[in-house]
mmCIF file of C-alpha atoms in Angstrom:
data_model
loop_
_atom_site.group_PDB
_atom_site.id
_atom_site.type_symbol
_atom_site.label_atom_id
_atom_site.label_comp_id
_atom_site.label_asym_id
_atom_site.label_seq_id
_atom_site.Cartn_x
_atom_site.Cartn_y
_atom_site.Cartn_z
ATOM 1 C CA MET A 1 42.492 -5.154 -72.429
ATOM 2 C CA LEU A 2 42.459 -7.965 -74.956
ATOM 3 C CA ASP A 3 40.022 -5.991 -77.133
ATOM 4 C CA ILE A 4 42.797 -3.487 -77.879
ATOM 5 C CA ALA A 5 45.589 -6.056 -77.876
ATOM 6 C CA GLU A 6 47.021 -5.240 -81.304
ATOM 7 C CA GLU A 7 47.841 -1.650 -80.384
ATOM 8 C CA LEU A 8 49.083 -2.558 -76.895
ATOM 9 C CA HIS A 9 51.272 -5.311 -78.343
ATOM 10 C CA ARG A 10 52.931 -2.632 -80.454
ATOM 11 C CA TRP A 11 53.371 -0.422 -77.386
ATOM 12 C CA CYS A 12 55.039 -3.297 -75.517
ATOM 13 C CA GLY A 13 57.397 -3.888 -78.444
ATOM 14 C CA GLU A 14 58.350 -0.207 -78.370
ATOM 15 C CA GLY A 15 59.049 -0.360 -74.624
ATOM 16 C CA ARG A 16 56.327 2.143 -73.747
ATOM 17 C CA ALA A 17 54.936 2.612 -70.256
ATOM 18 C CA PHE A 18 51.144 2.608 -70.219
ATOM 19 C CA ALA A 19 48.180 2.103 -67.925
ATOM 20 C CA VAL A 20 45.094 0.017 -68.743
ATOM 21 C CA ALA A 21 41.647 0.773 -67.332
ATOM 22 C CA THR A 22 39.300 -2.211 -67.582
ATOM 23 C CA VAL A 23 35.610 -2.479 -66.765
ATOM 24 C CA VAL A 24 35.466 -5.236 -64.139
ATOM 25 C CA ALA A 25 31.819 -5.052 -63.024
ATOM 26 C CA VAL A 26 28.586 -3.387 -64.123
ATOM 27 C CA GLU A 27 25.210 -2.781 -62.517
ATOM 28 C CA GLY A 28 22.032 -1.587 -64.199
ATOM 29 C CA SER A 29 22.145 0.043 -67.615
ATOM 30 C CA ALA A 30 25.791 0.374 -68.606
ATOM 31 C CA PRO A 31 27.167 1.071 -72.094
ATOM 32 C CA ARG A 32 30.095 -1.351 -71.960
ATOM 33 C CA GLN A 33 30.474 -4.810 -70.440
ATOM 34 C CA PRO A 34 33.309 -6.270 -68.301
ATOM 35 C CA GLY A 35 36.495 -6.502 -70.331
ATOM 36 C CA ALA A 36 36.036 -3.175 -72.144
ATOM 37 C CA ALA A 37 39.277 -1.211 -71.791
ATOM 38 C CA LEU A 38 40.956 2.157 -72.237
ATOM 39 C CA ALA A 39 44.756 2.426 -72.310
ATOM 40 C CA VAL A 40 46.886 5.554 -71.941
ATOM 41 C CA ASP A 41 50.647 5.736 -72.510
ATOM 42 C CA ALA A 42 53.152 8.073 -70.866
ATOM 43 C CA ALA A 43 52.830 10.581 -73.713
ATOM 44 C CA GLY A 44 49.073 10.812 -73.181
ATOM 45 C CA THR A 45 48.014 8.765 -76.215
ATOM 46 C CA ALA A 46 44.754 6.907 -75.577
ATOM 47 C CA VAL A 47 43.165 3.877 -77.259
ATOM 48 C CA GLY A 48 39.936 2.046 -76.482
ATOM 49 C CA SER A 49 36.931 2.992 -74.388
ATOM 50 C CA VAL A 50 35.296 1.972 -71.112
ATOM 51 C CA SER A 51 31.974 3.786 -71.418
ATOM 52 C CA GLY A 52 31.434 5.038 -74.938
ATOM 53 C CA GLY A 53 32.212 8.571 -73.774
ATOM 54 C CA CYS A 54 30.438 8.993 -70.434
ATOM 55 C CA VAL A 55 33.406 8.790 -68.070
ATOM 56 C CA GLU A 56 36.356 8.638 -70.473
ATOM 57 C CA GLY A 57 37.854 11.901 -69.181
ATOM 58 C CA ALA A 58 37.869 10.800 -65.546
ATOM 59 C CA VAL A 59 39.258 7.359 -66.402
ATOM 60 C CA TYR A 60 41.923 8.960 -68.584
ATOM 61 C CA GLU A 61 43.109 10.973 -65.577
ATOM 62 C CA LEU A 62 43.122 7.836 -63.407
ATOM 63 C CA CYS A 63 45.419 6.193 -65.938
ATOM 64 C CA ARG A 64 47.774 9.172 -65.900
ATOM 65 C CA ALA A 65 47.839 9.068 -62.088
ATOM 66 C CA ALA A 66 48.536 5.311 -62.077
ATOM 67 C CA LEU A 67 51.513 5.859 -64.385
ATOM 68 C CA GLU A 68 52.879 8.397 -61.911
ATOM 69 C CA SER A 69 52.302 6.307 -58.783
ATOM 70 C CA GLY A 70 52.924 2.848 -60.228
ATOM 71 C CA GLU A 71 49.954 1.582 -58.196
ATOM 72 C CA SER A 72 46.788 -0.161 -59.340
ATOM 73 C CA VAL A 73 43.452 1.326 -58.302
ATOM 74 C CA ARG A 74 39.769 0.375 -58.538
ATOM 75 C CA GLU A 75 37.185 3.129 -58.951
ATOM 76 C CA ARG A 76 33.373 3.147 -59.186
ATOM 77 C CA PHE A 77 31.415 5.402 -61.529
ATOM 78 C CA GLY A 78 27.663 5.712 -61.158
ATOM 79 C CA TYR A 79 24.647 7.963 -61.408
ATOM 80 C CA SER A 80 23.596 10.611 -58.932
ATOM 81 C CA ASP A 81 20.200 12.340 -59.229
ATOM 82 C CA GLU A 82 21.668 15.409 -57.588
ATOM 83 C CA ASP A 83 24.764 15.734 -59.736
ATOM 84 C CA ALA A 84 24.599 13.189 -62.547
ATOM 85 C CA PHE A 85 26.922 14.923 -64.995
ATOM 86 C CA ALA A 86 29.619 15.467 -62.376
ATOM 87 C CA VAL A 87 29.617 11.721 -61.682
ATOM 88 C CA GLY A 88 29.671 11.051 -65.388
ATOM 89 C CA LEU A 89 27.630 7.912 -66.079
ATOM 90 C CA THR A 90 24.309 9.426 -67.108
ATOM 91 C CA CYS A 91 22.620 6.234 -68.377
ATOM 92 C CA GLY A 92 21.682 5.162 -64.857
ATOM 93 C CA GLY A 93 24.099 2.278 -64.377
ATOM 94 C CA VAL A 94 27.276 1.685 -62.386
ATOM 95 C CA LEU A 95 30.744 0.808 -63.707
ATOM 96 C CA ASP A 96 33.624 -0.535 -61.637
ATOM 97 C CA VAL A 97 36.931 0.168 -63.359
ATOM 98 C CA LEU A 98 40.323 -1.353 -62.534
ATOM 99 C CA VAL A 99 43.364 0.710 -63.568
ATOM 100 C CA VAL A 100 46.686 -1.152 -63.798
ATOM 101 C CA PRO A 101 50.021 0.459 -64.745
ATOM 102 C CA VAL A 102 52.145 -1.638 -67.127
ATOM 103 C CA LEU A 103 55.669 -0.275 -66.687
ATOM 104 C CA PRO A 104 58.784 -1.414 -68.604
ATOM 105 C CA ASP A 105 60.352 -2.952 -65.511
ATOM 106 C CA GLY A 106 57.189 -3.286 -63.451
ATOM 107 C CA PRO A 107 55.569 -6.410 -61.999
ATOM 108 C CA GLY A 108 53.341 -8.318 -64.369
ATOM 109 C CA ARG A 109 54.807 -6.720 -67.503
ATOM 110 C CA GLU A 110 55.965 -10.065 -68.903
ATOM 111 C CA VAL A 111 52.565 -11.700 -68.381
ATOM 112 C CA SER A 112 50.761 -8.785 -70.024
ATOM 113 C CA ALA A 113 53.204 -8.745 -72.936
ATOM 114 C CA GLU A 114 52.840 -12.500 -73.448
ATOM 115 C CA ALA A 115 49.031 -12.240 -73.412
ATOM 116 C CA LEU A 116 49.059 -9.379 -75.913
ATOM 117 C CA ALA A 117 51.461 -11.227 -78.198
ATOM 118 C CA ALA A 118 49.240 -14.322 -78.136
ATOM 119 C CA VAL A 119 46.138 -12.335 -79.044
ATOM 120 C CA ALA A 120 47.989 -10.498 -81.812
ATOM 121 C CA ALA A 121 48.993 -13.911 -83.195
ATOM 122 C CA GLY A 122 45.382 -15.129 -83.166
ATOM 123 C CA GLU A 123 45.858 -17.627 -80.344
ATOM 124 C CA PRO A 124 43.041 -18.340 -77.853
ATOM 125 C CA VAL A 125 44.046 -17.100 -74.384
ATOM 126 C CA ALA A 126 42.508 -15.885 -71.148
ATOM 127 C CA LEU A 127 43.933 -13.213 -68.876
ATOM 128 C CA ALA A 128 42.950 -13.436 -65.203
ATOM 129 C CA ARG A 129 43.543 -10.366 -63.048
ATOM 130 C CA VAL A 130 42.791 -9.746 -59.364
ATOM 131 C CA VAL A 131 40.023 -7.153 -59.030
ATOM 132 C CA ASP A 132 39.337 -7.601 -55.308
ATOM 133 C CA GLY A 133 41.499 -9.141 -52.621
ATOM 134 C CA PRO A 134 44.217 -8.447 -50.051
ATOM 135 C CA ASP A 135 46.114 -5.157 -50.043
ATOM 136 C CA GLY A 136 48.652 -4.960 -52.833
ATOM 137 C CA TRP A 137 47.036 -7.687 -54.922
ATOM 138 C CA LEU A 138 45.031 -5.529 -57.331
ATOM 139 C CA GLY A 139 46.038 -6.158 -60.935
ATOM 140 C CA ARG A 140 48.085 -9.319 -60.356
ATOM 141 C CA ALA A 141 47.754 -11.405 -63.491
ATOM 142 C CA LEU A 142 47.717 -14.978 -64.731
ATOM 143 C CA LEU A 143 47.823 -15.900 -68.425
ATOM 144 C CA VAL A 144 45.897 -19.092 -69.232
ATOM 145 C CA ARG A 145 46.121 -20.930 -72.558
ATOM 146 C CA ALA A 146 43.557 -23.176 -74.197
ATOM 147 C CA ASP A 147 45.414 -26.324 -73.096
ATOM 148 C CA GLY A 148 45.196 -25.239 -69.432
ATOM 149 C CA THR A 149 48.845 -24.242 -69.044
ATOM 150 C CA TYR A 150 49.500 -20.827 -67.572
ATOM 151 C CA ALA A 151 52.134 -18.189 -66.852
ATOM 152 C CA GLY A 152 52.445 -15.698 -64.024
ATOM 153 C CA THR A 153 51.113 -15.999 -60.490
ATOM 154 C CA LEU A 154 48.451 -14.459 -58.298
ATOM 155 C CA ALA A 155 49.591 -15.377 -54.809
ATOM 156 C CA GLY A 156 53.023 -16.951 -54.887
ATOM 157 C CA GLU A 157 56.406 -15.973 -56.208
ATOM 158 C CA GLU A 158 57.161 -16.191 -59.955
ATOM 159 C CA GLY A 159 57.938 -19.768 -60.851
ATOM 160 C CA HIS A 160 56.088 -21.087 -57.801
ATOM 161 C CA VAL A 161 52.778 -22.843 -58.487
ATOM 162 C CA GLY A 162 50.233 -22.112 -55.773
ATOM 163 C CA PRO A 163 46.793 -23.644 -55.144
ATOM 164 C CA LEU A 164 45.055 -20.350 -55.964
ATOM 165 C CA ASP A 165 46.829 -20.266 -59.340
ATOM 166 C CA ARG A 166 45.726 -23.813 -60.120
ATOM 167 C CA THR A 167 42.109 -23.118 -59.172
ATOM 168 C CA VAL A 168 41.872 -19.875 -61.142
ATOM 169 C CA ALA A 169 43.641 -21.422 -64.140
ATOM 170 C CA ALA A 170 41.111 -24.273 -64.250
ATOM 171 C CA GLU A 171 38.155 -21.876 -64.035
ATOM 172 C CA ALA A 172 39.720 -19.539 -66.616
ATOM 173 C CA ALA A 173 40.284 -22.421 -69.032
ATOM 174 C CA ALA A 174 36.588 -23.310 -68.762
ATOM 175 C CA LEU A 175 35.574 -19.698 -69.432
ATOM 176 C CA LEU A 176 37.944 -19.587 -72.392
ATOM 177 C CA ALA A 177 36.470 -22.770 -73.849
ATOM 178 C CA ALA A 178 33.025 -21.139 -73.660
ATOM 179 C CA GLY A 179 34.310 -17.865 -75.091
ATOM 180 C CA ARG A 180 33.160 -15.989 -72.006
ATOM 181 C CA THR A 181 34.524 -13.135 -69.930
ATOM 182 C CA GLY A 182 33.499 -13.280 -66.271
ATOM 183 C CA THR A 183 34.581 -13.297 -62.652
ATOM 184 C CA VAL A 184 35.893 -16.144 -60.527
ATOM 185 C CA THR A 185 36.037 -16.050 -56.733
ATOM 186 C CA ALA A 186 38.225 -18.376 -54.665
ATOM 187 C CA GLY A 187 39.784 -18.544 -51.226
ATOM 188 C CA LEU A 188 43.440 -17.675 -50.774
ATOM 189 C CA ASP A 189 44.229 -21.387 -50.548
ATOM 190 C CA GLY A 190 42.322 -22.110 -53.745
ATOM 191 C CA ALA A 191 39.451 -23.790 -51.916
ATOM 192 C CA ARG A 192 36.148 -22.656 -50.423
ATOM 193 C CA CYS A 193 37.634 -21.479 -47.157
ATOM 194 C CA GLY A 194 39.881 -18.505 -46.435
ATOM 195 C CA ASP A 195 39.675 -14.862 -47.422
ATOM 196 C CA PRO A 196 38.132 -14.479 -50.875
ATOM 197 C CA VAL A 197 39.961 -13.236 -53.951
ATOM 198 C CA THR A 198 37.918 -12.097 -56.966
ATOM 199 C CA VAL A 199 39.482 -12.359 -60.403
ATOM 200 C CA LEU A 200 38.232 -11.022 -63.742
ATOM 201 C CA VAL A 201 38.890 -13.483 -66.540
ATOM 202 C CA GLU A 202 39.022 -11.967 -70.029
ATOM 203 C CA SER A 203 38.691 -14.550 -72.789
ATOM 204 C CA CYS A 204 39.941 -13.929 -76.300
ATOM 205 C CA LEU A 205 39.188 -16.386 -79.091
ATOM 206 C CA PRO A 206 39.893 -16.094 -82.814
ATOM 207 C CA PRO A 207 37.115 -14.226 -84.671
ATOM 208 C CA PRO A 208 33.848 -16.145 -85.088
ATOM 209 C CA ARG A 209 33.236 -17.576 -88.530
ATOM 210 C CA MET A 210 30.601 -16.527 -91.028
ATOM 211 C CA ILE A 211 30.187 -18.872 -93.995
ATOM 212 C CA VAL A 212 28.172 -17.454 -96.878
ATOM 213 C CA PHE A 213 26.926 -20.112 -99.272
ATOM 214 C CA GLY A 214 26.146 -18.776 -102.733
ATOM 215 C CA ALA A 215 28.442 -16.443 -104.690
ATOM 216 C CA VAL A 216 25.678 -13.965 -105.598
ATOM 217 C CA ASP A 217 25.475 -10.157 -105.494
ATOM 218 C CA PHE A 218 23.813 -10.260 -102.078
ATOM 219 C CA ALA A 219 26.789 -12.265 -100.814
ATOM 220 C CA ALA A 220 29.246 -9.483 -101.642
ATOM 221 C CA ALA A 221 27.313 -7.044 -99.462
ATOM 222 C CA LEU A 222 26.946 -9.636 -96.683
ATOM 223 C CA VAL A 223 30.706 -10.249 -96.712
ATOM 224 C CA ARG A 224 31.251 -6.563 -95.965
ATOM 225 C CA ALA A 225 28.643 -6.645 -93.187
ATOM 226 C CA GLY A 226 30.201 -9.776 -91.693
ATOM 227 C CA LYS A 227 33.653 -8.220 -91.662
ATOM 228 C CA PHE A 228 32.196 -5.102 -90.010
ATOM 229 C CA LEU A 229 30.778 -7.332 -87.245
ATOM 230 C CA GLY A 230 34.211 -8.896 -86.720
ATOM 231 C CA HIS A 231 33.681 -12.268 -88.390
ATOM 232 C CA HIS A 232 36.152 -14.321 -90.364
ATOM 233 C CA VAL A 233 34.135 -14.601 -93.580
ATOM 234 C CA THR A 234 34.191 -17.452 -96.108
ATOM 235 C CA VAL A 235 32.246 -17.541 -99.376
ATOM 236 C CA CYS A 236 31.503 -21.015 -100.748
ATOM 237 C CA ASP A 237 29.966 -21.928 -104.109
ATOM 238 C CA ALA A 238 30.278 -24.939 -106.404
ATOM 239 C CA ARG A 239 30.544 -22.715 -109.501
ATOM 240 C CA PRO A 240 34.165 -21.621 -110.102
ATOM 241 C CA VAL A 241 33.154 -18.864 -112.503
ATOM 242 C CA PHE A 242 31.350 -17.069 -109.672
ATOM 243 C CA ALA A 243 33.388 -18.085 -106.613
ATOM 244 C CA THR A 244 36.481 -15.948 -107.198
ATOM 245 C CA THR A 245 38.558 -13.622 -105.038
ATOM 246 C CA GLY A 246 38.050 -10.949 -107.675
ATOM 247 C CA ARG A 247 34.302 -10.949 -106.999
ATOM 248 C CA PHE A 248 34.784 -11.116 -103.212
ATOM 249 C CA PRO A 249 38.001 -9.247 -102.402
ATOM 250 C CA GLU A 250 36.971 -8.551 -98.818
ATOM 251 C CA ALA A 251 36.318 -12.214 -97.954
ATOM 252 C CA ASP A 252 38.957 -13.968 -95.865
ATOM 253 C CA GLU A 253 38.504 -17.098 -97.964
ATOM 254 C CA VAL A 254 36.684 -18.150 -101.142
ATOM 255 C CA ALA A 255 36.019 -21.893 -101.490
ATOM 256 C CA VAL A 256 34.960 -23.649 -104.687
ATOM 257 C CA ASP A 257 33.081 -26.728 -103.541
ATOM 258 C CA TRP A 258 29.598 -28.138 -103.192
ATOM 259 C CA PRO A 259 28.213 -26.408 -100.070
ATOM 260 C CA HIS A 260 27.237 -29.560 -98.177
ATOM 261 C CA ARG A 261 30.578 -31.173 -98.936
ATOM 262 C CA TYR A 262 32.462 -28.085 -97.745
ATOM 263 C CA LEU A 263 30.411 -27.985 -94.543
ATOM 264 C CA ASP A 264 31.126 -31.681 -93.888
ATOM 265 C CA ALA A 265 34.858 -31.049 -94.321
ATOM 266 C CA GLN A 266 34.795 -28.059 -91.951
ATOM 267 C CA GLU A 267 32.941 -30.063 -89.314
ATOM 268 C CA ALA A 268 35.407 -32.938 -89.637
ATOM 269 C CA ALA A 269 38.296 -30.492 -89.246
ATOM 270 C CA GLY A 270 36.800 -29.029 -86.056
ATOM 271 C CA ALA A 271 36.559 -25.615 -87.736
ATOM 272 C CA LEU A 272 32.967 -24.914 -86.617
ATOM 273 C CA ASP A 273 31.856 -23.920 -83.150
ATOM 274 C CA ALA A 274 28.934 -22.453 -81.223
ATOM 275 C CA ARG A 275 29.728 -18.954 -82.574
ATOM 276 C CA THR A 276 29.639 -19.951 -86.257
ATOM 277 C CA VAL A 277 27.103 -18.234 -88.523
ATOM 278 C CA LEU A 278 25.822 -19.979 -91.675
ATOM 279 C CA CYS A 279 24.030 -17.919 -94.337
ATOM 280 C CA VAL A 280 22.527 -19.783 -97.288
ATOM 281 C CA LEU A 281 21.919 -17.530 -100.299
ATOM 282 C CA THR A 282 21.995 -20.147 -103.050
ATOM 283 C CA HIS A 283 18.265 -20.177 -103.999
ATOM 284 C CA ASP A 284 18.621 -23.660 -105.475
ATOM 285 C CA ALA A 285 17.138 -26.813 -103.943
ATOM 286 C CA LYS A 286 19.982 -29.039 -105.140
ATOM 287 C CA PHE A 287 22.343 -26.906 -103.038
ATOM 288 C CA ASP A 288 20.015 -25.803 -100.242
ATOM 289 C CA VAL A 289 18.477 -29.090 -99.129
ATOM 290 C CA PRO A 290 21.608 -31.228 -98.562
ATOM 291 C CA LEU A 291 23.342 -28.215 -97.023
ATOM 292 C CA LEU A 292 20.545 -27.294 -94.599
ATOM 293 C CA GLU A 293 19.951 -30.957 -93.740
ATOM 294 C CA ARG A 294 23.463 -30.933 -92.254
ATOM 295 C CA ALA A 295 23.578 -27.350 -90.997
ATOM 296 C CA LEU A 296 20.433 -27.647 -88.856
ATOM 297 C CA ARG A 297 21.951 -30.560 -86.943
ATOM 298 C CA LEU A 298 25.123 -28.659 -86.039
ATOM 299 C CA PRO A 299 25.510 -26.725 -82.748
ATOM 300 C CA VAL A 300 26.182 -23.408 -84.515
ATOM 301 C CA ALA A 301 24.910 -19.950 -83.561
ATOM 302 C CA TYR A 302 22.782 -19.145 -86.579
ATOM 303 C CA VAL A 303 21.429 -20.788 -89.727
ATOM 304 C CA GLY A 304 19.596 -18.541 -92.178
ATOM 305 C CA ALA A 305 18.392 -19.141 -95.721
ATOM 306 C CA MET A 306 17.319 -16.624 -98.346
ATOM 307 C CA GLY A 307 14.118 -17.007 -100.336
ATOM 308 C CA SER A 308 10.489 -15.961 -100.557
ATOM 309 C CA ARG A 309 7.874 -17.373 -98.204
ATOM 310 C CA ARG A 310 6.751 -19.686 -100.973
ATOM 311 C CA THR A 311 10.328 -20.870 -101.500
ATOM 312 C CA HIS A 312 10.666 -21.359 -97.759
ATOM 313 C CA GLU A 313 7.553 -23.541 -97.513
ATOM 314 C CA ALA A 314 8.714 -25.689 -100.443
ATOM 315 C CA ARG A 315 12.149 -25.976 -98.841
ATOM 316 C CA LEU A 316 10.629 -27.079 -95.525
ATOM 317 C CA GLY A 317 8.742 -29.826 -97.316
ATOM 318 C CA ARG A 318 11.916 -31.143 -98.930
ATOM 319 C CA LEU A 319 13.788 -31.016 -95.619
ATOM 320 C CA ARG A 320 11.040 -32.981 -93.895
ATOM 321 C CA GLU A 321 11.234 -35.572 -96.667
ATOM 322 C CA ALA A 322 14.989 -35.743 -96.015
ATOM 323 C CA GLY A 323 14.266 -36.618 -92.378
ATOM 324 C CA VAL A 324 14.866 -33.271 -90.674
ATOM 325 C CA GLY A 325 12.704 -33.008 -87.538
ATOM 326 C CA GLU A 326 10.527 -30.108 -86.448
ATOM 327 C CA ARG A 327 12.832 -29.108 -83.630
ATOM 328 C CA ALA A 328 15.729 -28.723 -86.048
ATOM 329 C CA LEU A 329 13.543 -26.903 -88.576
ATOM 330 C CA ALA A 330 12.557 -24.392 -85.898
ATOM 331 C CA ARG A 331 16.176 -23.229 -85.829
ATOM 332 C CA LEU A 332 16.060 -22.136 -89.461
ATOM 333 C CA ARG A 333 15.834 -18.368 -89.980
ATOM 334 C CA SER A 334 13.969 -18.076 -93.265
ATOM 335 C CA PRO A 335 13.149 -15.842 -94.984
ATOM 336 C CA ILE A 336 16.511 -14.620 -93.739
ATOM 337 C CA GLY A 337 16.889 -11.279 -91.949
ATOM 338 C CA LEU A 338 14.717 -8.788 -90.078
ATOM 339 C CA ASP A 339 11.869 -6.875 -91.696
ATOM 340 C CA LEU A 340 13.552 -3.589 -92.648
ATOM 341 C CA GLY A 341 11.837 -3.226 -96.004
ATOM 342 C CA ALA A 342 15.224 -3.929 -97.594
ATOM 343 C CA ARG A 343 15.523 -3.751 -101.384
ATOM 344 C CA THR A 344 19.200 -3.399 -102.329
ATOM 345 C CA PRO A 345 21.917 -5.988 -101.595
ATOM 346 C CA GLU A 346 23.370 -3.622 -99.001
ATOM 347 C CA GLU A 347 20.030 -3.140 -97.251
ATOM 348 C CA THR A 348 19.430 -6.889 -97.335
ATOM 349 C CA ALA A 349 22.867 -7.520 -95.834
ATOM 350 C CA LEU A 350 22.016 -5.029 -93.087
ATOM 351 C CA SER A 351 18.788 -6.891 -92.294
ATOM 352 C CA ILE A 352 20.662 -10.213 -92.105
ATOM 353 C CA ALA A 353 23.404 -8.717 -89.929
ATOM 354 C CA ALA A 354 20.766 -7.197 -87.634
ATOM 355 C CA GLU A 355 19.095 -10.576 -87.176
ATOM 356 C CA ILE A 356 22.447 -12.234 -86.412
ATOM 357 C CA VAL A 357 23.120 -9.641 -83.695
ATOM 358 C CA ALA A 358 19.591 -10.022 -82.290
ATOM 359 C CA VAL A 359 19.926 -13.819 -82.127
ATOM 360 C CA ARG A 360 23.361 -13.549 -80.523
ATOM 361 C CA HIS A 361 22.206 -11.251 -77.724
ATOM 362 C CA GLY A 362 18.565 -12.236 -77.359
ATOM 363 C CA GLY A 363 17.207 -9.037 -78.902
ATOM 364 C CA THR A 364 13.644 -8.695 -80.138
ATOM 365 C CA GLY A 365 14.290 -6.663 -83.277
ATOM 366 C CA VAL A 366 11.513 -4.201 -82.372
ATOM 367 C CA PRO A 367 12.148 -0.410 -82.387
ATOM 368 C CA LEU A 368 13.498 0.889 -79.078
ATOM 369 C CA THR A 369 11.223 3.923 -79.346
ATOM 370 C CA GLY A 370 8.232 3.216 -77.123
ATOM 371 C CA ALA A 371 9.463 -0.241 -76.183
ATOM 372 C CA ARG A 372 10.048 -1.333 -72.603
ATOM 373 C CA THR A 373 12.792 -3.800 -73.456
ATOM 374 C CA PRO A 374 16.219 -3.089 -71.910
ATOM 375 C CA ILE A 375 18.701 -1.205 -74.094
ATOM 376 C CA HIS A 376 21.806 -2.754 -72.543
ATOM 377 C CA ARG A 377 21.223 -6.470 -72.021
ATOM 378 C CA GLU A 378 23.140 -8.914 -69.905
ATOM 379 C CA PRO A 379 25.436 -11.012 -72.128
ATOM 380 C CA ARG A 380 23.882 -14.327 -73.147
ATOM 381 C CA ARG A 381 25.561 -17.156 -71.296
ATOM 382 C CA GLY A 382 26.167 -20.812 -71.823
ATOM 383 C CA PRO A 383 26.093 -23.324 -68.968
ATOM 384 C CA GLU A 384 26.888 -21.546 -65.754
ATOM 385 C CA LEU A 385 30.332 -22.067 -64.264
ATOM 386 C CA GLY A 386 30.291 -22.555 -60.542
ATOM 387 C CA SER A 387 32.259 -20.198 -58.322
ATOM 388 C CA VAL A 388 34.677 -21.780 -55.921
ATOM 389 C CA ALA A 389 34.121 -19.278 -53.129
#
């Protein structure tokens, strides 16, 4: 639901009735992961997707039915050898989909509207919704903010804080801090005993950052690729004649500063996190070495540096002289990008973007044709969060 928040926020502002279908569980090879959503309003307008096309028609009709009945429903879509196309999900996996009506005067409308408004404003929030539990509980929602405060209720009356709310809010805040979407299971009393309630927690953080160091022609193409991947993209270069918004109109920010000094300032400001991508395109040791010396010690997602193999070996020698250890050096992706035979700036940007995606999801970068690697991988996870069931 939070993936299509901007459009749904507009629908809420217009007072529209709509239903949201959300993937809440997957098994096997499935095209979309938990949190993927399709929404349908009373006029039949649809936004989003739960399967990339496989079962959209059936889910669309479930949304229309939920708008008529006002009731939430959970449905499973899978593969049948006897009648695969009738079932709809032909890739061999299983999707569980929760459909929740969001009516102008219906229960949970205020929580949904507040969550959508927060996402539209770029605020980090998590939305926890019951996906399995007692009769009548499906779709009940709790909005959790980054500071751990929350709105709505799962078990009690509005305005009444219950133990289940406190437990789920604490777990949701931890998932939000990790940038993860996942399920939490707890007893009705918020502890390990009692009938279990399963809640899907959707986390929504501001876009991950991509910082491109070096205001060169390759950087302009990489900015476009970064924006396509959903990053907030900054270009940084110490040379004001090259680092201009005119040369990089699609960048969210252009900074004129020495790269290592800019990186130090961003770290001090808490503006870097485990999703941050750093791409070094400067080709100049006086920029590269002090920058990479710092970058390779930061807990960021990706550090890549452009240059030939000869340039890379010389750069490694300088970094070792600067005191960078082998473990840190092993994190450096250089020469940057996957081997696509790229020649143009656009092709090079594509190879860099492909490597960033592969690193993010644990991909191999090999062709899928003839390979036995899974097409749809489980999302990469940080430290596991314990269930309280």
